[in-house]
Short mmCIF file of N, CA and C in Angstrom, two decimals:
data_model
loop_
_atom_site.label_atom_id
_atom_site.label_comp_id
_atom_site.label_asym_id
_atom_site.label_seq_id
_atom_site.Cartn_x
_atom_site.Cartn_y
_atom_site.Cartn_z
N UNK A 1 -1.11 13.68 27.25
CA UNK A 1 -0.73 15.04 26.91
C UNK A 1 -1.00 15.30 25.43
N UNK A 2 -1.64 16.52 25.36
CA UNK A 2 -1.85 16.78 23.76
C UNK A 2 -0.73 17.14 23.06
N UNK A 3 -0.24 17.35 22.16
CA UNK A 3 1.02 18.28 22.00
C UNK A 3 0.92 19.08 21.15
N UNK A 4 1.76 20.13 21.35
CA UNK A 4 1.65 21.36 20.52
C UNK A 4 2.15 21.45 19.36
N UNK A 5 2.64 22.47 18.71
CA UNK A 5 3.44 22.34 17.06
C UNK A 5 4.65 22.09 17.65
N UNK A 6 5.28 23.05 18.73
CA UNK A 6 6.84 22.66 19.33
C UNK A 6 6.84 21.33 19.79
N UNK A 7 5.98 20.43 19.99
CA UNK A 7 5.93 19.33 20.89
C UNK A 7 6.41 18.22 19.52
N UNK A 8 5.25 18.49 18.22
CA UNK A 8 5.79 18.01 17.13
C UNK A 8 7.05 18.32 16.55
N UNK A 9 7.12 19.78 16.25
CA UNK A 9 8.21 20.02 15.68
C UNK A 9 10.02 19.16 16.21
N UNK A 10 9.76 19.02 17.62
CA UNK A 10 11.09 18.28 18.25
C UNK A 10 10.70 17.36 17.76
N UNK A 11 9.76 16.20 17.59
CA UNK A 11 10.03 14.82 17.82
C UNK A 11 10.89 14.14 16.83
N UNK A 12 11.25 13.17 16.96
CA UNK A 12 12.00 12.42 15.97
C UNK A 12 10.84 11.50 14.92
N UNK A 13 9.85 10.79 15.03
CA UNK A 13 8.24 10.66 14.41
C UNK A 13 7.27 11.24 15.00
N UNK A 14 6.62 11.50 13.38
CA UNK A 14 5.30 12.18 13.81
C UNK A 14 4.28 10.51 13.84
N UNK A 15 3.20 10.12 14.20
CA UNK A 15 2.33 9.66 13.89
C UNK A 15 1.14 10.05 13.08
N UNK A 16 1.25 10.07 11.70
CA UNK A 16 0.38 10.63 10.78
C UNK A 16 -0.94 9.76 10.45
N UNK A 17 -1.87 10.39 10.96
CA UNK A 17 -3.19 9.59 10.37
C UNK A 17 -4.05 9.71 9.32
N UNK A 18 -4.06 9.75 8.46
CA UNK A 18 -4.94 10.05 7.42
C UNK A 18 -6.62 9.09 7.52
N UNK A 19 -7.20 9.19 7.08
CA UNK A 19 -8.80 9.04 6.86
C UNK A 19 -9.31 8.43 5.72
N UNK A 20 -9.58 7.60 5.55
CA UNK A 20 -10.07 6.83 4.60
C UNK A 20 -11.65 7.83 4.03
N UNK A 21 -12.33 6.97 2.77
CA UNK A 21 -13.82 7.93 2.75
C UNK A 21 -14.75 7.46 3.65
N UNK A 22 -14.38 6.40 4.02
CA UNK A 22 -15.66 5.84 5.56
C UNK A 22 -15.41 5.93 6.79
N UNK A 23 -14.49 6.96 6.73
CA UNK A 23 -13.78 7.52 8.19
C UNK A 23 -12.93 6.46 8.81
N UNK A 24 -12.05 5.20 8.56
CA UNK A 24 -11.44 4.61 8.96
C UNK A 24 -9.55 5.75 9.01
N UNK A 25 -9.23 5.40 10.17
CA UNK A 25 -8.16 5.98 10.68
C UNK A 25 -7.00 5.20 9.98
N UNK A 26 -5.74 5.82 8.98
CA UNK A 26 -4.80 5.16 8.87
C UNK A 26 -3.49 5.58 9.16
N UNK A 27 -3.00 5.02 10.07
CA UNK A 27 -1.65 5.53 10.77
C UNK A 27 -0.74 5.50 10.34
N UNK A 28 0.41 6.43 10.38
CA UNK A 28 1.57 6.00 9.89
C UNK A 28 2.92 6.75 10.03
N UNK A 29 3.72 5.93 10.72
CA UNK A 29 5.14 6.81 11.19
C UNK A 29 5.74 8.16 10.14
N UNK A 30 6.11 8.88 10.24
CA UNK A 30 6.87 9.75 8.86
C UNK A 30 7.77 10.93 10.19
N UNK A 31 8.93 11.05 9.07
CA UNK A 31 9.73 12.17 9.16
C UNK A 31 9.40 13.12 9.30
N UNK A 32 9.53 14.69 9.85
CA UNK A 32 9.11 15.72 9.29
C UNK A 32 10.41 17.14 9.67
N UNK A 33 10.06 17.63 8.85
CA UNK A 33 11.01 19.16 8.70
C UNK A 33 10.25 20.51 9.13
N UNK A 34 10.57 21.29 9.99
CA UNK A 34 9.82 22.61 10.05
C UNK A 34 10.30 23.43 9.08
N UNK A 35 8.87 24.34 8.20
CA UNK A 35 9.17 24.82 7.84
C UNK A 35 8.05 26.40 8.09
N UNK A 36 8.74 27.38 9.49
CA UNK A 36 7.56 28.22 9.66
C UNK A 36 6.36 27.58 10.51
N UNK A 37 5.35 27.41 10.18
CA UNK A 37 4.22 27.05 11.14
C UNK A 37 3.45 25.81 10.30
N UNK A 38 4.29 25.22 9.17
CA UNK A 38 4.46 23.69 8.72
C UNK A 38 5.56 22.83 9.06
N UNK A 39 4.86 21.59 9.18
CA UNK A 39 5.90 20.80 9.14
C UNK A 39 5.94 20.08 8.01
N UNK A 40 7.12 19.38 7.17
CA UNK A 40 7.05 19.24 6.11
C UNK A 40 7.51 17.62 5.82
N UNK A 41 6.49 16.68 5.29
CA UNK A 41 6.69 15.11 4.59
C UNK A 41 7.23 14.98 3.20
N UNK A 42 7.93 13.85 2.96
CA UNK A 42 8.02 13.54 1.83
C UNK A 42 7.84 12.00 1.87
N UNK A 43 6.93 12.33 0.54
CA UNK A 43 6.46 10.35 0.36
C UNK A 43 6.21 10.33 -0.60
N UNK A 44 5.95 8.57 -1.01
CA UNK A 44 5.90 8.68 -2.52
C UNK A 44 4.37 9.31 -3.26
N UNK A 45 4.75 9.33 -4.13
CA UNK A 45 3.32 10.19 -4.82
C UNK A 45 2.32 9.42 -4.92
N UNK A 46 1.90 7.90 -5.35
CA UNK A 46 1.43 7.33 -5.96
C UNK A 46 0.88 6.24 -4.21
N UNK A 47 1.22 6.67 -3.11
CA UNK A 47 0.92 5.95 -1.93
C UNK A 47 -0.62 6.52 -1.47
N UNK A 48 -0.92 5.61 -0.55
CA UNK A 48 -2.45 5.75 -0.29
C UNK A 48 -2.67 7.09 0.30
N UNK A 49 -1.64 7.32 1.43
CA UNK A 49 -1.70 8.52 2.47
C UNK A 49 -1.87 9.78 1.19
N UNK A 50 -1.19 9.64 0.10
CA UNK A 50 -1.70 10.85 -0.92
C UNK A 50 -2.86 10.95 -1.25
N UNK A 51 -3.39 9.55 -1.91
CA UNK A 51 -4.61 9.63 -2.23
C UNK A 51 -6.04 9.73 -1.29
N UNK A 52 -5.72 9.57 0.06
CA UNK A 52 -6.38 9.70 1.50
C UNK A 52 -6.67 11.28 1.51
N UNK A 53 -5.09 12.06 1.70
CA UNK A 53 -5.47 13.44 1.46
C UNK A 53 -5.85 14.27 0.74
N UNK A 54 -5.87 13.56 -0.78
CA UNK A 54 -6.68 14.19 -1.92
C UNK A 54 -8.01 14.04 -1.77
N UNK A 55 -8.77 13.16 -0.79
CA UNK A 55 -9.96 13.42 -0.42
C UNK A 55 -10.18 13.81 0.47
N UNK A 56 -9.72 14.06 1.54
CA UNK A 56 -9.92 14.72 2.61
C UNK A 56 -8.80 15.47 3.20
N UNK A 57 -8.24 16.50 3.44
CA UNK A 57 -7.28 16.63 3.94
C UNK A 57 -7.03 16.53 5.29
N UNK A 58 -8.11 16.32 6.15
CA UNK A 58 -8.45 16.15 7.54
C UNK A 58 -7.26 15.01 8.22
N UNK A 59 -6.44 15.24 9.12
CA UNK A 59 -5.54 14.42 9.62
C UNK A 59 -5.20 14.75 11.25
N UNK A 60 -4.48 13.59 11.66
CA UNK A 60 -4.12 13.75 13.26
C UNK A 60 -2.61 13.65 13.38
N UNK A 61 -2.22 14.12 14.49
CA UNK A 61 -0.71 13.95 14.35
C UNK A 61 -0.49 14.04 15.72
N UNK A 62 0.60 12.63 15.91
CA UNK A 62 0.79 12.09 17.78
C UNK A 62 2.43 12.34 17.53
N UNK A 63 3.23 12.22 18.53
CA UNK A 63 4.20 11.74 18.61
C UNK A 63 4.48 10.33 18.72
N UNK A 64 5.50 9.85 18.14
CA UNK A 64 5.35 8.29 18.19
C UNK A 64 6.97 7.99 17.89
N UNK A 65 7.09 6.44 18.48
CA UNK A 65 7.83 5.57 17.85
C UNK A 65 8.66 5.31 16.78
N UNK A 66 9.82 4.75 16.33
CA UNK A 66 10.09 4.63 15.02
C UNK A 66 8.86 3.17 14.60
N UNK A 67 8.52 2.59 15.14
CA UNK A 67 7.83 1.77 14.68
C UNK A 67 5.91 2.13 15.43
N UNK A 68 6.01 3.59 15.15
CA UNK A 68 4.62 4.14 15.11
C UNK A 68 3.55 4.12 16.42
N UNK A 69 4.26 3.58 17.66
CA UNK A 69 3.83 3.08 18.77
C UNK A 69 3.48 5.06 19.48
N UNK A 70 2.20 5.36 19.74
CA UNK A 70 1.85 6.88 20.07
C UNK A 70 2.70 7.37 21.54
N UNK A 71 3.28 8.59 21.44
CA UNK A 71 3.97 8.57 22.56
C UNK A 71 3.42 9.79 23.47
N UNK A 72 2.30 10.24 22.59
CA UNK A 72 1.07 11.23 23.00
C UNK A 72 0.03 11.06 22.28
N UNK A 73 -0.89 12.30 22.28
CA UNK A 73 -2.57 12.13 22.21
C UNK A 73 -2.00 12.41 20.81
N UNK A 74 -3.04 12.76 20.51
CA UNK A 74 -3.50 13.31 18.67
C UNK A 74 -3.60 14.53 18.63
N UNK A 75 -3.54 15.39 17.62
CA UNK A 75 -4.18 16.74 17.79
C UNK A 75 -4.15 16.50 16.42
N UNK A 76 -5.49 17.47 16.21
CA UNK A 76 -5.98 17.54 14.72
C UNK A 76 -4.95 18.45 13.86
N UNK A 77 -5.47 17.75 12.62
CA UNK A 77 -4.73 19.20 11.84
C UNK A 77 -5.31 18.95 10.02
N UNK A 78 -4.67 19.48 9.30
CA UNK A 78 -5.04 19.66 8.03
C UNK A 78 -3.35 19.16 7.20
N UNK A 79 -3.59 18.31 6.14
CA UNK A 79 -2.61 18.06 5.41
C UNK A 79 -3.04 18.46 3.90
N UNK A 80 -1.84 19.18 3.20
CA UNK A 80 -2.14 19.75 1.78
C UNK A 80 -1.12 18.90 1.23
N UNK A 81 -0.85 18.68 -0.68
CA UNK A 81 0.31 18.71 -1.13
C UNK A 81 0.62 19.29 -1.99
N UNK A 82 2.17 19.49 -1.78
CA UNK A 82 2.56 20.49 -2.52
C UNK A 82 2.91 20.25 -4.11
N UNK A 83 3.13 21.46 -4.41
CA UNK A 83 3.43 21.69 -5.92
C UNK A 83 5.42 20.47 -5.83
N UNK A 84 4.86 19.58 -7.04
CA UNK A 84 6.59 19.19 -7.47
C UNK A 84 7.37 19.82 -7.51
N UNK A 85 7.68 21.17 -7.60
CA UNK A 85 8.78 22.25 -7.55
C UNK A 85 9.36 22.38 -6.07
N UNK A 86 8.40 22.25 -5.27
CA UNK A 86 8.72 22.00 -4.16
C UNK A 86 9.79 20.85 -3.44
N UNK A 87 9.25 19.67 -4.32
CA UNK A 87 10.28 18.13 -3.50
C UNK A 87 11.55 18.59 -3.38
N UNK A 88 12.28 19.25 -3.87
CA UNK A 88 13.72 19.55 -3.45
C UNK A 88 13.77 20.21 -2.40
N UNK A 89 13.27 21.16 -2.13
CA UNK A 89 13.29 21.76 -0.70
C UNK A 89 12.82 21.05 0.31
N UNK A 90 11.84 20.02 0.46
CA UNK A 90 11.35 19.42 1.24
C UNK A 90 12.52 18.01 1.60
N UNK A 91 13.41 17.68 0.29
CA UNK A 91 14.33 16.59 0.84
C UNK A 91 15.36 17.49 1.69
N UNK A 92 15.77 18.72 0.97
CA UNK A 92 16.90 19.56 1.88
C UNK A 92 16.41 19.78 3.20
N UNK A 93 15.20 20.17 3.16
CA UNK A 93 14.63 19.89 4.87
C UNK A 93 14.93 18.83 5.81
N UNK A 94 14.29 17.83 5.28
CA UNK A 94 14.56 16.43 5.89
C UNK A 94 16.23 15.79 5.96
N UNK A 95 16.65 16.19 4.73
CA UNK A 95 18.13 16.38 5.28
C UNK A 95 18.52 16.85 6.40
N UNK A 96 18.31 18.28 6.38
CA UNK A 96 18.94 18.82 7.60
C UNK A 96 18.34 18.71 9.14
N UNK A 97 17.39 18.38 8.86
CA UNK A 97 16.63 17.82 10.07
C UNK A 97 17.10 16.92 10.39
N UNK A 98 17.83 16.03 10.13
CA UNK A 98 18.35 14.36 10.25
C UNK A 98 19.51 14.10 10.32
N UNK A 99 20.09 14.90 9.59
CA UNK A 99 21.77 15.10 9.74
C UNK A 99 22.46 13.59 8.86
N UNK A 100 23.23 13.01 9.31
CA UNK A 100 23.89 12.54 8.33
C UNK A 100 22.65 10.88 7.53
N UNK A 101 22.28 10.57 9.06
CA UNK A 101 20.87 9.77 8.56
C UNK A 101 20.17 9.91 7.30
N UNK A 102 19.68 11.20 7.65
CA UNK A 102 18.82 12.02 6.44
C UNK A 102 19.17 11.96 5.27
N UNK A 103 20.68 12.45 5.49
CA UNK A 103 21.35 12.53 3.69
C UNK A 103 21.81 11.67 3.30
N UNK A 104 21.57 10.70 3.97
CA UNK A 104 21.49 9.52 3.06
C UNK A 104 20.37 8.73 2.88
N UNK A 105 19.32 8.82 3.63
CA UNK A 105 18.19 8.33 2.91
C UNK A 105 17.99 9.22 1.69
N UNK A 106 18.17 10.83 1.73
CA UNK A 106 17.78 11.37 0.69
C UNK A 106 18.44 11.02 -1.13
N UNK A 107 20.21 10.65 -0.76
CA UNK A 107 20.83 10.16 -1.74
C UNK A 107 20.10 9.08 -1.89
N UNK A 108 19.80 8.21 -1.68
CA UNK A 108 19.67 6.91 -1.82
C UNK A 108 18.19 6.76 -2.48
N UNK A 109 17.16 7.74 -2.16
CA UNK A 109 15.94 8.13 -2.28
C UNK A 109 16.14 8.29 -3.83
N UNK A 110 16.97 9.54 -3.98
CA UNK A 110 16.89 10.39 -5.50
C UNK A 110 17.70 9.37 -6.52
N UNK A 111 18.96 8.65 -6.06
CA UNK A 111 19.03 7.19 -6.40
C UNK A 111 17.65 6.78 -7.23
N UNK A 112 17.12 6.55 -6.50
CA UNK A 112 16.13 5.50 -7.47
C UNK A 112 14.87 6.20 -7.79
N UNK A 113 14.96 7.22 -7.93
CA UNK A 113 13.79 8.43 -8.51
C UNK A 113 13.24 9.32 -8.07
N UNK A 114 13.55 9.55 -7.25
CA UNK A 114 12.49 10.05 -5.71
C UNK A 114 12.42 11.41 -6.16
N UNK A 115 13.04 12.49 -6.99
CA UNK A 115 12.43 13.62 -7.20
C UNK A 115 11.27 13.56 -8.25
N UNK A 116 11.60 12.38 -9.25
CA UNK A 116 10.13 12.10 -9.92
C UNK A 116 9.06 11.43 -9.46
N UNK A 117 9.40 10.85 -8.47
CA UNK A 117 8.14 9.55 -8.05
C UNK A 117 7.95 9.72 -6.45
N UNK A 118 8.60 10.72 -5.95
CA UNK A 118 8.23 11.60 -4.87
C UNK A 118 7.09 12.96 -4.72
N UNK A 119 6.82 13.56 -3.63
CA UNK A 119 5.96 14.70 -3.47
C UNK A 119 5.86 15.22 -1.94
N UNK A 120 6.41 15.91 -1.58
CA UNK A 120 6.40 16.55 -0.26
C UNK A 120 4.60 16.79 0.05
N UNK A 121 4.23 16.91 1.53
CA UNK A 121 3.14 16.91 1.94
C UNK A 121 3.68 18.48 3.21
N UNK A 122 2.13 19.04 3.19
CA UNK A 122 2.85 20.08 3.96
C UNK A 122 1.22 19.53 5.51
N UNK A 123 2.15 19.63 6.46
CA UNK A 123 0.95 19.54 7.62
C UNK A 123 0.65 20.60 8.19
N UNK A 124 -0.27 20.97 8.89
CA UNK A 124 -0.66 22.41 9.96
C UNK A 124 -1.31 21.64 10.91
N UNK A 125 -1.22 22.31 12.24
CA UNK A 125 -2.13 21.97 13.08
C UNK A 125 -3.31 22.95 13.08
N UNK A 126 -4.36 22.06 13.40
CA UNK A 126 -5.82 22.65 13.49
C UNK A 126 -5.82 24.09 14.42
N UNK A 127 -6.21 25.37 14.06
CA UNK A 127 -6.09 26.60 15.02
C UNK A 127 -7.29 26.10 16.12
N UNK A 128 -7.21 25.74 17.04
CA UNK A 128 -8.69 26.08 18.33
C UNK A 128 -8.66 26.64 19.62
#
């Protein structure tokens, strides 16, 4: 089954793939928050999946696993990142998306820097 944005938007992981420059596929479990017709990541700034999408923004997104195992197909999409002004809204997202889980990864996150050494990622799915 392919899944849709609602199909993502419920899940509990997305399976995020980002793209290397020789087209190698790199997978990877993440959180996400709706926000509108995005869904919204936060990761660290300085991780590959950033620097993956600073060259390409081209990405796939499955439902999956907490330990990343696909629990559907892929469907394409496009990943941007956002402006740092943003990371606060994107942890209050993931907060509330998560409920008490959430707010405490998020304390625990900003704990040890995470509004400086963090950066929200915004996803779309591909229109076709």
């Amino acid at each position: 089954m392919t899944p849709t944005f609602a199909d993502l938007a419920k899940a509990q992981y997305i399976l995020l793939t980002t793209f290397t420059r020789d087209g190698r596929a790199k997978p990877t479990p993440v959180w996400t928050a709706v926000d509108g017709d995005r869904l919204l990541v936060i990761t660290q700034a300085n991780s590959w999946k950033v620097k993956r999408i600073r060259h390409t923004p081209r990405v796939t997104m499955a439902t999956c696993t907490m330990r990343g195992r696909p629990t559907s197909e892929a469907v394409e999409g496009t990943a941007a990142l956002l402006d740092k002004s943003d990371t606060g809204t994107v942890y209050d997202a993931i907060g509330k998306r998560y409920g008490i889980v959430g707010t405490v990864f998020n304390f625990f996150s900003k704990l040890r820097g995470g509004m400086e050494s963090n950066i929200g990622l915004e996803l779309r799915v591909a229109q076709g």
